[in-house]
Tab-separated table of C-alpha atoms in Angstrom:
chain	number	residue	atom	x	y	z
A	1	UNK	CA	11.884	-5.176	8.379
A	2	UNK	CA	13.811	-3.424	5.630
A	3	UNK	CA	13.361	-4.837	2.154
A	4	UNK	CA	17.132	-4.517	1.809
A	5	UNK	CA	18.996	-6.961	4.022
A	6	UNK	CA	22.749	-6.925	4.679
A	7	UNK	CA	24.773	-8.900	2.139
A	8	UNK	CA	26.028	-11.223	4.892
A	9	UNK	CA	22.458	-12.173	5.817
A	10	UNK	CA	21.496	-12.789	2.202
A	11	UNK	CA	24.582	-14.992	1.763
A	12	UNK	CA	23.772	-16.924	4.946
A	13	UNK	CA	20.359	-17.871	3.551
A	14	UNK	CA	21.513	-18.600	0.008
A	15	UNK	CA	24.701	-20.698	-0.068
A	16	UNK	CA	23.631	-22.122	-3.453
A	17	UNK	CA	22.548	-18.762	-4.848
A	18	UNK	CA	18.815	-19.405	-4.491
A	19	UNK	CA	16.601	-19.702	-1.397
A	20	UNK	CA	15.716	-23.377	-0.915
A	21	UNK	CA	12.456	-23.647	1.027
A	22	UNK	CA	11.480	-26.968	2.581
A	23	UNK	CA	7.725	-27.499	2.157
A	24	UNK	CA	5.732	-30.104	4.092
A	25	UNK	CA	2.596	-31.253	2.256
A	26	UNK	CA	1.638	-33.357	5.273
A	27	UNK	CA	-0.030	-30.298	6.824
A	28	UNK	CA	-2.777	-29.283	4.361
A	29	UNK	CA	-3.590	-26.153	6.342
A	30	UNK	CA	-0.257	-24.660	5.276
A	31	UNK	CA	0.678	-26.390	2.028
A	32	UNK	CA	-1.025	-28.469	-0.640
A	33	UNK	CA	-0.911	-29.131	-4.362
A	34	UNK	CA	-2.979	-27.118	-6.807
A	35	UNK	CA	-5.642	-29.436	-8.194
A	36	UNK	CA	-5.143	-28.137	-11.738
A	37	UNK	CA	-1.378	-27.700	-11.983
A	38	UNK	CA	-0.008	-30.000	-9.280
A	39	UNK	CA	2.206	-27.150	-8.061
A	40	UNK	CA	2.628	-26.537	-4.317
A	41	UNK	CA	0.356	-23.780	-3.015
A	42	UNK	CA	-0.518	-22.447	0.411
A	43	UNK	CA	0.459	-20.140	3.236
A	44	UNK	CA	3.960	-21.633	3.564
A	45	UNK	CA	4.649	-21.160	-0.132
A	46	UNK	CA	3.410	-17.559	-0.033
A	47	UNK	CA	5.745	-16.785	2.877
A	48	UNK	CA	8.683	-18.516	1.186
A	49	UNK	CA	8.190	-16.550	-2.021
A	50	UNK	CA	7.894	-13.254	-0.147
A	51	UNK	CA	11.056	-13.937	1.844
A	52	UNK	CA	12.943	-14.784	-1.352
A	53	UNK	CA	11.688	-11.509	-2.816
A	54	UNK	CA	13.040	-9.661	0.227
A	55	UNK	CA	16.394	-11.361	-0.253
A	56	UNK	CA	16.365	-10.548	-3.956
A	57	UNK	CA	16.969	-14.170	-4.994
A	58	UNK	CA	15.185	-16.990	-6.809
A	59	UNK	CA	13.074	-19.465	-4.845
A	60	UNK	CA	13.434	-23.246	-5.012
A	61	UNK	CA	10.730	-25.343	-3.336
A	62	UNK	CA	11.973	-28.622	-1.839
A	63	UNK	CA	8.774	-30.591	-1.290
A	64	UNK	CA	8.129	-33.429	1.166
A	65	UNK	CA	5.063	-35.463	2.090
A	66	UNK	CA	5.675	-35.495	5.840
A	67	UNK	CA	7.047	-33.210	8.520
A	68	UNK	CA	9.970	-35.349	9.670
A	69	UNK	CA	11.556	-35.368	6.198
A	70	UNK	CA	11.009	-31.624	5.850
A	71	UNK	CA	12.702	-31.007	9.197
A	72	UNK	CA	15.645	-33.231	8.277
A	73	UNK	CA	16.154	-31.325	5.015
A	74	UNK	CA	16.722	-28.072	6.897
A	75	UNK	CA	18.711	-29.640	9.717
A	76	UNK	CA	21.000	-31.334	7.147
A	77	UNK	CA	21.263	-28.085	5.140
A	78	UNK	CA	19.557	-29.494	2.067
A	79	UNK	CA	17.205	-26.526	2.454
A	80	UNK	CA	17.721	-23.029	3.829
A	81	UNK	CA	14.365	-22.395	5.494
A	82	UNK	CA	11.372	-24.493	6.471
A	83	UNK	CA	7.951	-24.312	8.091
A	84	UNK	CA	7.491	-26.429	11.206
A	85	UNK	CA	5.614	-26.885	14.422
A	86	UNK	CA	7.866	-25.774	17.267
A	87	UNK	CA	8.936	-28.730	19.388
A	88	UNK	CA	11.908	-29.236	21.737
A	89	UNK	CA	13.008	-32.370	19.879
A	90	UNK	CA	13.334	-30.374	16.658
A	91	UNK	CA	15.545	-27.661	18.132
A	92	UNK	CA	18.853	-29.485	17.713
A	93	UNK	CA	20.667	-27.998	14.750
A	94	UNK	CA	17.827	-25.561	14.046
A	95	UNK	CA	16.709	-22.130	15.130
A	96	UNK	CA	13.035	-21.199	15.070
A	97	UNK	CA	11.192	-17.924	14.759
A	98	UNK	CA	8.244	-17.042	16.936
A	99	UNK	CA	5.077	-18.752	15.602
A	100	UNK	CA	3.088	-17.215	12.768
A	101	UNK	CA	0.055	-19.533	12.889
A	102	UNK	CA	-1.650	-21.508	15.652
A	103	UNK	CA	-3.393	-24.799	14.804
A	104	UNK	CA	-5.527	-26.979	17.076
A	105	UNK	CA	-4.826	-30.671	17.523
A	106	UNK	CA	-7.873	-32.839	18.232
A	107	UNK	CA	-9.051	-36.431	18.586
A	108	UNK	CA	-11.466	-38.294	16.298
A	109	UNK	CA	-13.238	-41.409	17.581
A	110	UNK	CA	-15.977	-43.830	16.436
A	111	UNK	CA	-19.469	-42.612	17.313
A	112	UNK	CA	-19.950	-45.568	19.657
A	113	UNK	CA	-16.778	-44.823	21.619
A	114	UNK	CA	-17.286	-44.289	25.371
A	115	UNK	CA	-14.825	-41.376	25.232
A	116	UNK	CA	-16.351	-37.937	25.739
A	117	UNK	CA	-13.378	-35.830	26.872
A	118	UNK	CA	-9.755	-35.460	25.745
A	119	UNK	CA	-8.533	-36.356	29.220
A	120	UNK	CA	-10.109	-39.824	28.927
A	121	UNK	CA	-7.966	-40.828	25.961
A	122	UNK	CA	-4.913	-41.667	28.052
A	123	UNK	CA	-5.998	-45.094	29.314
A	124	UNK	CA	-4.632	-48.558	28.641
A	125	UNK	CA	-7.789	-49.397	26.658
A	126	UNK	CA	-6.982	-46.856	23.935
A	127	UNK	CA	-4.821	-47.049	20.809
A	128	UNK	CA	-4.056	-43.673	19.229
A	129	UNK	CA	-3.066	-43.351	15.565
A	130	UNK	CA	-0.698	-40.499	14.792
A	131	UNK	CA	1.492	-39.500	11.857
A	132	UNK	CA	5.038	-40.642	12.537
A	133	UNK	CA	7.350	-37.728	13.315
A	134	UNK	CA	4.534	-35.178	13.334
A	135	UNK	CA	4.091	-32.519	15.998
A	136	UNK	CA	1.291	-34.666	17.427
A	137	UNK	CA	3.585	-37.685	17.647
A	138	UNK	CA	6.276	-35.699	19.473
A	139	UNK	CA	3.767	-34.146	21.881
A	140	UNK	CA	1.848	-37.329	22.644
A	141	UNK	CA	5.057	-39.319	23.099
A	142	UNK	CA	5.870	-36.976	25.984
A	143	UNK	CA	2.374	-36.691	27.435
A	144	UNK	CA	0.663	-40.071	27.017
A	145	UNK	CA	1.411	-42.468	29.870
A	146	UNK	CA	-1.041	-45.379	29.458
A	147	UNK	CA	-2.575	-45.430	25.969
A	148	UNK	CA	-0.669	-47.040	23.094
A	149	UNK	CA	0.567	-44.742	20.331
A	150	UNK	CA	0.412	-46.285	16.853
A	151	UNK	CA	2.652	-44.396	14.421
A	152	UNK	CA	1.613	-44.478	10.765
A	153	UNK	CA	2.448	-42.586	7.582
A	154	UNK	CA	0.684	-39.247	7.443
A	155	UNK	CA	-2.938	-38.185	7.845
A	156	UNK	CA	-4.087	-40.760	5.290
A	157	UNK	CA	-2.540	-43.559	7.320
A	158	UNK	CA	-4.178	-42.217	10.478
A	159	UNK	CA	-7.614	-42.315	8.862
A	160	UNK	CA	-7.065	-45.743	7.351
A	161	UNK	CA	-6.072	-47.141	10.745
A	162	UNK	CA	-9.201	-45.741	12.378
A	163	UNK	CA	-11.529	-47.001	9.646
A	164	UNK	CA	-9.923	-50.446	9.763
A	165	UNK	CA	-10.452	-50.685	13.511
A	166	UNK	CA	-6.718	-50.983	14.160
A	167	UNK	CA	-6.987	-48.018	16.567
A	168	UNK	CA	-9.870	-46.414	18.430
A	169	UNK	CA	-8.585	-42.813	18.426
A	170	UNK	CA	-7.135	-40.682	15.615
A	171	UNK	CA	-5.019	-37.635	16.475
A	172	UNK	CA	-4.412	-34.783	14.066
A	173	UNK	CA	-5.295	-31.336	12.737
A	174	UNK	CA	-8.778	-30.404	13.888
A	175	UNK	CA	-9.838	-29.126	10.460
A	176	UNK	CA	-8.766	-32.366	8.745
A	177	UNK	CA	-10.534	-34.526	11.329
A	178	UNK	CA	-13.709	-32.430	11.095
A	179	UNK	CA	-13.768	-32.934	7.332
A	180	UNK	CA	-13.356	-36.701	7.799
A	181	UNK	CA	-16.217	-36.810	10.319
A	182	UNK	CA	-18.477	-34.958	7.877
A	183	UNK	CA	-17.865	-37.340	4.983
A	184	UNK	CA	-17.585	-40.614	6.920
A	185	UNK	CA	-20.641	-41.526	9.023
A	186	UNK	CA	-20.046	-43.086	12.406
A	187	UNK	CA	-17.246	-40.769	13.541
A	188	UNK	CA	-17.241	-37.846	15.949
A	189	UNK	CA	-14.730	-35.287	17.161
A	190	UNK	CA	-14.038	-34.993	20.858
A	191	UNK	CA	-14.798	-31.423	22.023
A	192	UNK	CA	-11.984	-28.951	22.473
A	193	UNK	CA	-8.360	-29.725	21.724
A	194	UNK	CA	-5.489	-31.652	23.259
A	195	UNK	CA	-2.781	-29.266	22.059
A	196	UNK	CA	-2.146	-26.048	20.178
A	197	UNK	CA	0.494	-26.306	17.482
A	198	UNK	CA	2.760	-23.294	17.049
A	199	UNK	CA	3.789	-23.146	13.404
A	200	UNK	CA	7.022	-21.240	12.846
A	201	UNK	CA	9.775	-20.779	10.298
A	202	UNK	CA	13.161	-22.347	10.878
A	203	UNK	CA	16.684	-22.237	9.489
A	204	UNK	CA	19.859	-24.217	10.285
A	205	UNK	CA	21.625	-23.032	13.442
A	206	UNK	CA	24.831	-22.816	11.429
A	207	UNK	CA	23.449	-19.814	9.511
A	208	UNK	CA	24.097	-17.672	12.584
A	209	UNK	CA	22.239	-15.427	14.970
A	210	UNK	CA	21.955	-12.493	12.573
A	211	UNK	CA	20.161	-14.681	10.030
A	212	UNK	CA	17.882	-16.064	12.716
A	213	UNK	CA	16.990	-12.572	13.892
A	214	UNK	CA	16.265	-11.461	10.322
A	215	UNK	CA	13.954	-14.424	9.762
A	216	UNK	CA	12.123	-13.736	13.027
A	217	UNK	CA	11.733	-10.059	12.108
A	218	UNK	CA	10.259	-11.150	8.766
A	219	UNK	CA	7.685	-13.377	10.502
A	220	UNK	CA	6.700	-10.604	12.894
A	221	UNK	CA	6.195	-8.192	10.005
A	222	UNK	CA	4.142	-10.749	8.068
A	223	UNK	CA	1.811	-11.112	11.056
A	224	UNK	CA	1.575	-7.399	11.833
A	225	UNK	CA	1.014	-6.339	8.211
A	226	UNK	CA	-1.880	-8.747	7.664
A	227	UNK	CA	0.070	-10.869	5.164
A	228	UNK	CA	-0.510	-14.117	7.099
A	229	UNK	CA	-4.201	-13.352	7.702
A	230	UNK	CA	-4.675	-12.537	4.008
A	231	UNK	CA	-2.943	-15.782	3.000
A	232	UNK	CA	-5.194	-17.837	5.291
A	233	UNK	CA	-8.250	-16.141	3.768
A	234	UNK	CA	-6.981	-16.454	0.196
A	235	UNK	CA	-6.436	-20.191	0.574
A	236	UNK	CA	-9.767	-20.563	2.403
A	237	UNK	CA	-8.168	-22.008	5.495
A	238	UNK	CA	-10.290	-22.588	8.569
A	239	UNK	CA	-9.088	-24.007	11.859
A	240	UNK	CA	-5.961	-21.843	12.048
A	241	UNK	CA	-5.390	-18.390	13.498
A	242	UNK	CA	-2.630	-15.808	13.230
A	243	UNK	CA	-0.286	-16.108	16.204
A	244	UNK	CA	0.028	-13.047	18.436
A	245	UNK	CA	3.084	-10.842	18.223
A	246	UNK	CA	6.089	-12.530	19.779
A	247	UNK	CA	9.615	-11.751	20.793
A	248	UNK	CA	12.723	-13.129	19.151
A	249	UNK	CA	12.898	-16.721	20.529
A	250	UNK	CA	16.696	-16.513	20.557
């Protein structure tokens, strides 16, 4: 990808003059707050800053606590780019790149639970806590036929529901659930995963095909150059891997 993009592409991404990047803090693998400064940090922020540098414009971070609000900001053109799990229900009004990171989704259960496999979760005896509007919520809403899905606010709400006994299964990012199991006795992770989340960049469909292609080319270069791998290492992220090279999803 050339560091000099056509003026029309730059204008498509920067209707306000700066690049507004929607950041979702609900996925701590990709974005979080610096403990000392409170500023957003993470792989998503690194990619946003690099893309703004390529455009030759200032960066403005538009920060949200959950994925659904971050998606809406881009779809409603309150932000110019965002970082989301690819899902069919999010495609309306948005265009996605190929994924840059793959993240595993897993289940956490009480140690005494009779569940031993992911396939056993979908039974009428189970209540699954999931962050409302998250990639897990969208996926499980399509796939779960018998278990009850309990939608709560973010990963914190998922954990609180499990600890309170309001649900008997928690669904979420494997790394986050592993950390919870390590610090809270009496919990265990079911082996394997129930889904693989494809994290991609997105921009409003109204920005046009040329802008979408430029954003996808940027993502492919960031994977191929080692930028994404370096960012994962720099932020000490485990439980995520660089997505393989992909074609323009458009």
